[in-house]
Coordinates of C-alpha atoms in Angstrom, one line a residue:
M1 CA -11.0 -16.6 -51.7
K2 CA -9.8 -13.0 -51.9
S3 CA -12.6 -11.8 -49.5
I4 CA -11.7 -14.6 -47.0
T5 CA -8.1 -13.5 -47.2
K6 CA -9.0 -9.9 -46.6
R7 CA -11.2 -10.9 -43.7
K8 CA -8.3 -12.8 -42.1
L9 CA -6.0 -9.8 -42.6
V10 CA -8.5 -7.5 -40.9
I11 CA -8.9 -9.9 -38.0
L12 CA -5.1 -10.2 -37.6
M13 CA -4.7 -6.4 -37.7
L14 CA -7.4 -5.9 -35.0
L15 CA -5.7 -8.5 -32.8
L16 CA -2.4 -6.8 -33.3
L17 CA -3.8 -3.4 -32.4
A18 CA -5.5 -4.9 -29.3
V19 CA -2.2 -6.3 -28.1
L20 CA -0.4 -3.1 -28.8
F21 CA -3.0 -1.0 -27.0
A22 CA -3.1 -3.4 -24.1
G23 CA 0.7 -3.0 -23.7
C24 CA 0.4 0.7 -23.8
E25 CA -2.3 0.7 -21.2
A26 CA -0.2 -1.5 -18.9
N27 CA 2.8 0.7 -19.3
N28 CA 0.9 3.6 -17.7
F29 CA 1.2 1.7 -14.4
Q30 CA 4.9 0.8 -14.6
I31 CA 6.9 1.3 -11.4
S32 CA 10.0 3.6 -11.8
S33 CA 13.3 1.7 -11.4
N34 CA 14.0 3.3 -8.0
E35 CA 10.8 2.0 -6.6
K36 CA 11.3 -1.7 -7.6
V37 CA 12.5 -2.9 -4.2
N38 CA 12.9 -6.6 -3.2
P39 CA 14.0 -7.8 0.2
K40 CA 17.6 -8.6 1.1
E41 CA 18.3 -11.9 3.0
G42 CA 16.7 -11.7 6.4
E43 CA 14.7 -8.6 5.6
L44 CA 11.0 -7.8 5.9
L45 CA 9.5 -5.4 3.4
V46 CA 6.1 -3.7 3.7
H47 CA 4.8 -1.8 0.6
F48 CA 2.0 0.7 1.0
I49 CA 0.9 0.9 -2.6
D50 CA -0.5 4.3 -3.7
V51 CA -4.0 3.4 -4.9
G52 CA -5.5 6.8 -4.3
Q53 CA -8.5 6.9 -2.0
G54 CA -8.2 3.3 -0.9
D55 CA -5.9 0.7 0.7
S56 CA -3.5 -1.9 -0.6
I57 CA -0.5 -3.2 1.3
F58 CA 1.9 -5.9 0.1
I59 CA 4.2 -7.7 2.5
Q60 CA 7.3 -9.7 1.6
F61 CA 8.3 -11.9 4.6
P62 CA 11.9 -12.9 5.3
N63 CA 10.9 -16.5 4.7
G64 CA 9.9 -15.8 1.1
E65 CA 6.2 -15.8 1.7
T66 CA 3.9 -12.9 0.8
S67 CA 0.7 -11.3 1.9
L68 CA -1.6 -8.7 0.2
I69 CA -4.0 -6.7 2.4
D70 CA -6.7 -5.2 0.2
G71 CA -6.5 -4.2 -3.5
G72 CA -7.7 -0.6 -3.7
T73 CA -10.6 0.4 -5.9
R74 CA -11.7 -1.4 -9.1
D75 CA -9.7 1.0 -11.1
S76 CA -6.6 0.2 -8.9
G77 CA -6.5 -3.4 -10.0
K78 CA -4.2 -2.7 -12.9
K79 CA -1.9 -0.6 -10.8
V80 CA -1.6 -3.2 -8.0
T81 CA -1.0 -5.9 -10.6
A82 CA 1.7 -3.9 -12.4
Y83 CA 3.3 -3.2 -9.0
L84 CA 3.4 -6.9 -8.1
N85 CA 4.6 -7.8 -11.6
G86 CA 7.4 -5.3 -11.2
L87 CA 8.6 -7.1 -8.1
G88 CA 8.4 -10.5 -10.0
I89 CA 5.6 -11.8 -7.8
Q90 CA 3.7 -14.9 -8.9
R91 CA 2.1 -16.1 -5.7
I92 CA 0.3 -14.5 -2.8
D93 CA 0.3 -16.8 0.2
Y94 CA -2.1 -14.8 2.4
L95 CA -4.7 -12.6 0.8
V96 CA -6.6 -10.4 3.3
A97 CA -9.8 -8.6 2.3
T98 CA -10.3 -6.4 5.3
H99 CA -14.0 -5.6 4.7
P100 CA -16.4 -5.4 1.7
H101 CA -16.0 -1.8 0.7
E102 CA -15.1 -1.1 -2.9
D103 CA -12.0 1.0 -2.1
H104 CA -10.5 -2.0 -0.4
I105 CA -11.7 -5.0 -2.4
G106 CA -12.2 -3.4 -5.8
G107 CA -8.9 -4.6 -7.3
L108 CA -9.0 -8.0 -5.7
P109 CA -11.0 -9.9 -8.4
Q110 CA -8.1 -9.1 -10.8
I111 CA -5.6 -10.2 -8.2
V112 CA -7.3 -13.5 -7.6
K113 CA -7.6 -14.1 -11.3
N114 CA -4.0 -13.4 -12.1
Y115 CA -2.0 -14.9 -9.3
E116 CA -1.5 -18.1 -7.5
I117 CA -3.3 -17.7 -4.1
G118 CA -2.8 -19.5 -0.9
K119 CA -5.3 -18.7 1.9
I120 CA -7.9 -16.0 1.7
Y121 CA -9.1 -14.2 4.8
M122 CA -12.4 -12.2 5.0
P123 CA -14.6 -11.0 7.8
K124 CA -18.1 -12.5 8.4
K125 CA -19.8 -9.8 6.5
T126 CA -21.2 -9.8 3.0
A127 CA -22.3 -7.0 0.7
N128 CA -24.9 -6.7 -2.0
T129 CA -22.6 -5.1 -4.5
K130 CA -21.4 -6.1 -7.9
I131 CA -17.7 -5.9 -7.0
F132 CA -18.3 -8.2 -4.0
E133 CA -20.1 -10.7 -6.2
E134 CA -17.2 -10.5 -8.7
L135 CA -14.7 -11.3 -6.0
L136 CA -16.6 -14.3 -4.8
T137 CA -17.0 -15.5 -8.4
E138 CA -13.2 -15.3 -9.0
I139 CA -12.6 -17.1 -5.8
K140 CA -15.0 -19.9 -6.8
N141 CA -13.5 -20.1 -10.3
K142 CA -10.1 -20.8 -8.8
G143 CA -11.5 -23.5 -6.6
L144 CA -10.4 -21.5 -3.5
G145 CA -12.0 -21.3 0.0
I146 CA -12.4 -18.5 2.4
T147 CA -11.3 -18.4 6.0
I148 CA -13.4 -16.2 8.2
A149 CA -11.0 -14.1 10.3
K150 CA -11.7 -13.1 13.9
G151 CA -9.6 -11.7 16.7
G152 CA -7.1 -14.1 18.2
D153 CA -6.5 -16.1 15.0
K154 CA -3.0 -16.9 13.9
I155 CA -2.0 -16.6 10.2
V156 CA 1.7 -17.2 10.7
E157 CA 3.4 -18.1 14.0
D158 CA 7.1 -18.9 13.9
D159 CA 9.9 -18.1 16.4
N160 CA 10.8 -14.8 14.8
L161 CA 7.7 -14.1 12.7
K162 CA 4.2 -13.7 13.8
Y163 CA 1.2 -12.5 11.8
L164 CA -1.9 -12.4 14.0
V165 CA -5.5 -11.2 13.7
L166 CA -6.6 -8.6 16.3
A167 CA -10.1 -7.8 15.0
P168 CA -13.0 -8.1 14.4
N169 CA -13.9 -9.4 17.8
G170 CA -17.7 -9.3 17.3
D171 CA -20.2 -10.1 14.5
N172 CA -23.0 -7.6 14.9
Y173 CA -21.7 -4.1 14.1
E174 CA -23.8 -1.2 12.9
E175 CA -21.0 0.1 10.6
I176 CA -19.3 -2.1 8.0
N177 CA -16.0 -0.5 8.8
E178 CA -16.0 -2.1 12.3
Y179 CA -15.9 -5.6 10.6
S180 CA -12.4 -4.7 9.3
I181 CA -9.8 -7.4 9.8
V182 CA -7.0 -5.8 11.8
T183 CA -3.7 -7.7 11.8
K184 CA -0.4 -7.3 13.6
L185 CA 2.9 -8.4 12.0
T186 CA 5.9 -8.9 14.3
Y187 CA 9.4 -9.7 13.1
K188 CA 11.8 -10.2 15.9
N189 CA 11.8 -6.9 17.8
T190 CA 9.8 -4.8 15.3
S191 CA 6.1 -4.8 14.5
F192 CA 3.4 -3.3 12.3
I193 CA -0.4 -3.0 12.8
F194 CA -2.7 -2.8 9.8
T195 CA -6.2 -1.6 10.6
G196 CA -8.3 -1.5 7.5
D197 CA -11.1 1.0 8.2
A198 CA -11.6 -0.1 11.9
E199 CA -13.1 2.6 14.0
K200 CA -13.4 3.4 17.7
V201 CA -15.8 0.5 18.5
S202 CA -13.3 -2.1 17.2
E203 CA -10.4 -0.2 18.7
D204 CA -12.1 -0.3 22.2
E205 CA -12.7 -4.0 21.8
M206 CA -9.0 -4.7 21.0
L207 CA -8.1 -2.7 24.1
T208 CA -10.6 -4.6 26.2
K209 CA -9.2 -7.9 24.9
G210 CA -5.8 -7.0 26.3
Y211 CA -3.9 -7.7 23.0
D212 CA -0.3 -6.5 22.8
L213 CA -0.9 -3.5 20.6
S214 CA 2.5 -1.9 20.7
A215 CA 4.0 -1.4 17.2
N216 CA 6.6 0.6 15.4
V217 CA 4.4 1.3 12.5
L218 CA 0.6 1.9 12.5
K219 CA -1.5 1.9 9.3
I220 CA -3.9 4.7 10.3
G221 CA -7.5 3.6 10.2
H222 CA -10.0 4.7 7.7
H223 CA -7.6 6.9 5.7
G224 CA -7.1 9.3 8.6
G225 CA -10.8 9.7 9.5
R226 CA -11.7 11.3 12.8
T227 CA -13.7 8.2 14.0
S228 CA -10.6 6.1 13.9
T229 CA -7.2 6.2 15.7
S230 CA -8.8 7.2 19.0
Q231 CA -6.5 8.6 21.7
P232 CA -6.6 5.5 24.0
F233 CA -5.8 3.2 21.0
L234 CA -3.0 5.4 19.8
D235 CA -1.5 5.6 23.2
E236 CA -1.4 1.9 23.5
V237 CA 0.1 1.4 20.0
N238 CA 2.5 4.3 20.5
P239 CA 4.1 4.0 17.0
E240 CA 7.1 5.8 15.5
Y241 CA 5.4 6.0 12.1
G242 CA 1.8 6.5 11.1
V243 CA 1.0 5.6 7.5
I244 CA -2.1 7.1 5.9
S245 CA -3.3 5.7 2.6
L246 CA -5.5 8.2 0.8
G247 CA -6.2 10.1 -2.5
K248 CA -5.1 13.7 -3.0
D249 CA -7.9 16.3 -2.7
N250 CA -10.4 13.5 -1.9
S251 CA -14.0 14.4 -1.3
Y252 CA -14.1 13.0 2.3
G253 CA -11.7 15.6 3.7
H254 CA -9.2 12.8 4.7
P255 CA -7.1 13.0 6.7
H256 CA -9.2 14.8 9.3
K257 CA -7.6 17.6 11.3
E258 CA -8.4 15.9 14.6
T259 CA -6.5 12.7 13.7
L260 CA -3.5 14.6 12.4
E261 CA -3.4 16.6 15.6
R262 CA -3.4 13.4 17.7
L263 CA -0.5 12.0 15.7
K264 CA 1.5 15.2 15.8
K265 CA 1.0 15.7 19.5
K266 CA 2.7 12.3 20.1
G267 CA 5.5 13.2 17.8
I268 CA 4.6 10.4 15.3
T269 CA 6.2 10.7 11.8
I270 CA 3.3 10.9 9.3
L271 CA 3.8 9.1 6.0
R272 CA 1.0 9.8 3.4
T273 CA 0.6 8.1 0.0
D274 CA -1.0 11.3 -1.4
E275 CA 2.3 13.1 -0.8
M276 CA 4.8 10.3 -1.2
G277 CA 3.3 7.8 -3.6
N278 CA 4.3 4.2 -2.8
I279 CA 5.7 3.9 0.6
V280 CA 8.1 1.1 1.4
I281 CA 9.3 0.2 4.9
S282 CA 11.9 -2.4 5.8
S283 CA 12.8 -4.2 8.9
D284 CA 15.9 -6.3 9.7
G285 CA 14.2 -7.5 12.9
D286 CA 15.7 -4.7 15.1
N287 CA 15.5 -1.5 13.0
I288 CA 12.7 0.1 11.0
K289 CA 13.7 2.0 7.9
V290 CA 11.6 4.1 5.4
L291 CA 13.1 3.4 2.0
N292 CA 11.4 6.3 0.3
Q293 CA 13.7 9.2 -0.5
T294 CA 11.5 11.8 1.2
V295 CA 9.4 11.8 4.4
Q296 CA 6.6 14.2 5.1
G297 CA 8.2 16.7 2.6
K298 CA 11.4 16.7 4.6
N299 CA 14.5 15.2 3.1
E300 CA 16.3 12.5 5.1
I301 CA 19.8 13.6 4.7
K302 CA 22.8 14.4 6.9
D303 CA 24.0 17.9 7.5
G304 CA 26.5 19.0 4.9
Q305 CA 25.7 16.2 2.6
N306 CA 25.6 17.0 -1.1
Y307 CA 22.4 15.9 -2.9
Y308 CA 20.1 16.7 -5.8
I309 CA 16.3 17.2 -5.9
G310 CA 14.3 15.6 -8.7
N311 CA 10.8 16.6 -9.8
K312 CA 8.7 13.4 -10.1
N313 CA 6.4 15.2 -12.7
T314 CA 9.0 16.7 -15.0
K315 CA 11.8 14.2 -14.5
I316 CA 14.2 17.2 -14.1
Y317 CA 16.7 17.3 -11.2
H318 CA 18.0 20.4 -9.4
S319 CA 20.7 21.6 -7.1
K320 CA 19.5 21.8 -3.5
D321 CA 19.7 25.7 -3.6
C322 CA 17.9 26.0 -6.9
S323 CA 15.3 28.7 -7.1
H324 CA 13.0 26.4 -9.2
L325 CA 12.6 23.5 -6.7
P326 CA 9.4 21.4 -7.0
K327 CA 6.8 21.2 -4.3
P328 CA 7.8 18.9 -1.4
E329 CA 5.3 16.2 -2.4
N330 CA 6.8 16.0 -5.9
Q331 CA 10.4 15.8 -4.7
V332 CA 12.7 12.8 -4.9
I333 CA 16.3 12.9 -3.5
F334 CA 19.4 11.7 -5.3
N335 CA 22.9 11.5 -3.8
S336 CA 24.6 12.2 -7.1
K337 CA 24.1 13.4 -10.6
E338 CA 24.8 9.9 -11.8
E339 CA 22.1 8.4 -9.6
A340 CA 19.6 11.0 -10.9
E341 CA 20.4 10.4 -14.5
S342 CA 20.4 6.6 -14.2
N343 CA 16.8 7.0 -13.0
G344 CA 15.9 8.9 -16.2
Y345 CA 16.2 12.5 -14.8
T346 CA 17.8 15.3 -16.8
P347 CA 19.6 18.3 -15.3
H348 CA 17.9 21.7 -14.9
E349 CA 19.4 24.0 -17.5
N350 CA 20.1 26.9 -15.0
C351 CA 21.1 25.3 -11.7
I352 CA 23.1 22.3 -12.8
K353 CA 26.3 23.0 -14.7

């Protein structure tokens, strides 16, 4: 009897430790309070989640529906899940797996497993990889089907809200990237284009098809690689903002110099997840607003405005003229000391009195 009791105690202790460690692991991916953004009434929110060298975009429509485009790498699954949980999300109405590369679908098996899913869109392209098989298994386990997406398809089409598929427009590409599902989201007078890893062949096909490619925001293809975002395509889209999702100091050299030069030449504001972390953009149907506190290392503040600069790494905030300011990519701007401290930042001992 004593040995049985001891065995039960050991089992209970192991279970308790497992729960505690699971909780600690999840907490590593908590979103800071100033990043937990939910839409106001009549507002569209697009979240470019920082998943390192990969893509994951979460969309909150004004009608209450949601869409997730890609889920980053396998290791990103926990981060994307924590991000969605931080927003209180329980259902994804439209799940888009742009193409079967691990840095785009790696986190999706965990997403499918943990959330109520509406429709799933994938291109007509398979992959002989373990992560692709895992994704199909989770889809099958949930009793879900797959809609093969192609250019011209309509995901959502209401009076003020349209979510359309622009690519792929073929089914026999040499490069898997060219199978990427490209979507355009239009809310009243504003629009976004999400390109996956589509390269020049797909871009040329979209141009030939005569689609309306104009957009306020363009998710730059293939993490800023030189074989995407060709000049004719960029000229047709003519965005105000170009968002690049990529990992810091990645081995691919992304974003490539040629792509950055094309964007800068057109005066496009570049937003990078490796510099800014999670990027959230809102639309009220007429105006686009970047909700992040910093853009391309430059603070969005008015002349003469008083503000404080926080260090994301140390959680210390400084006066704007402090001699110990953090690097631009580590900066977050606060309008007051109270705002900084309410977000968990402490004053620098020398520049804040």
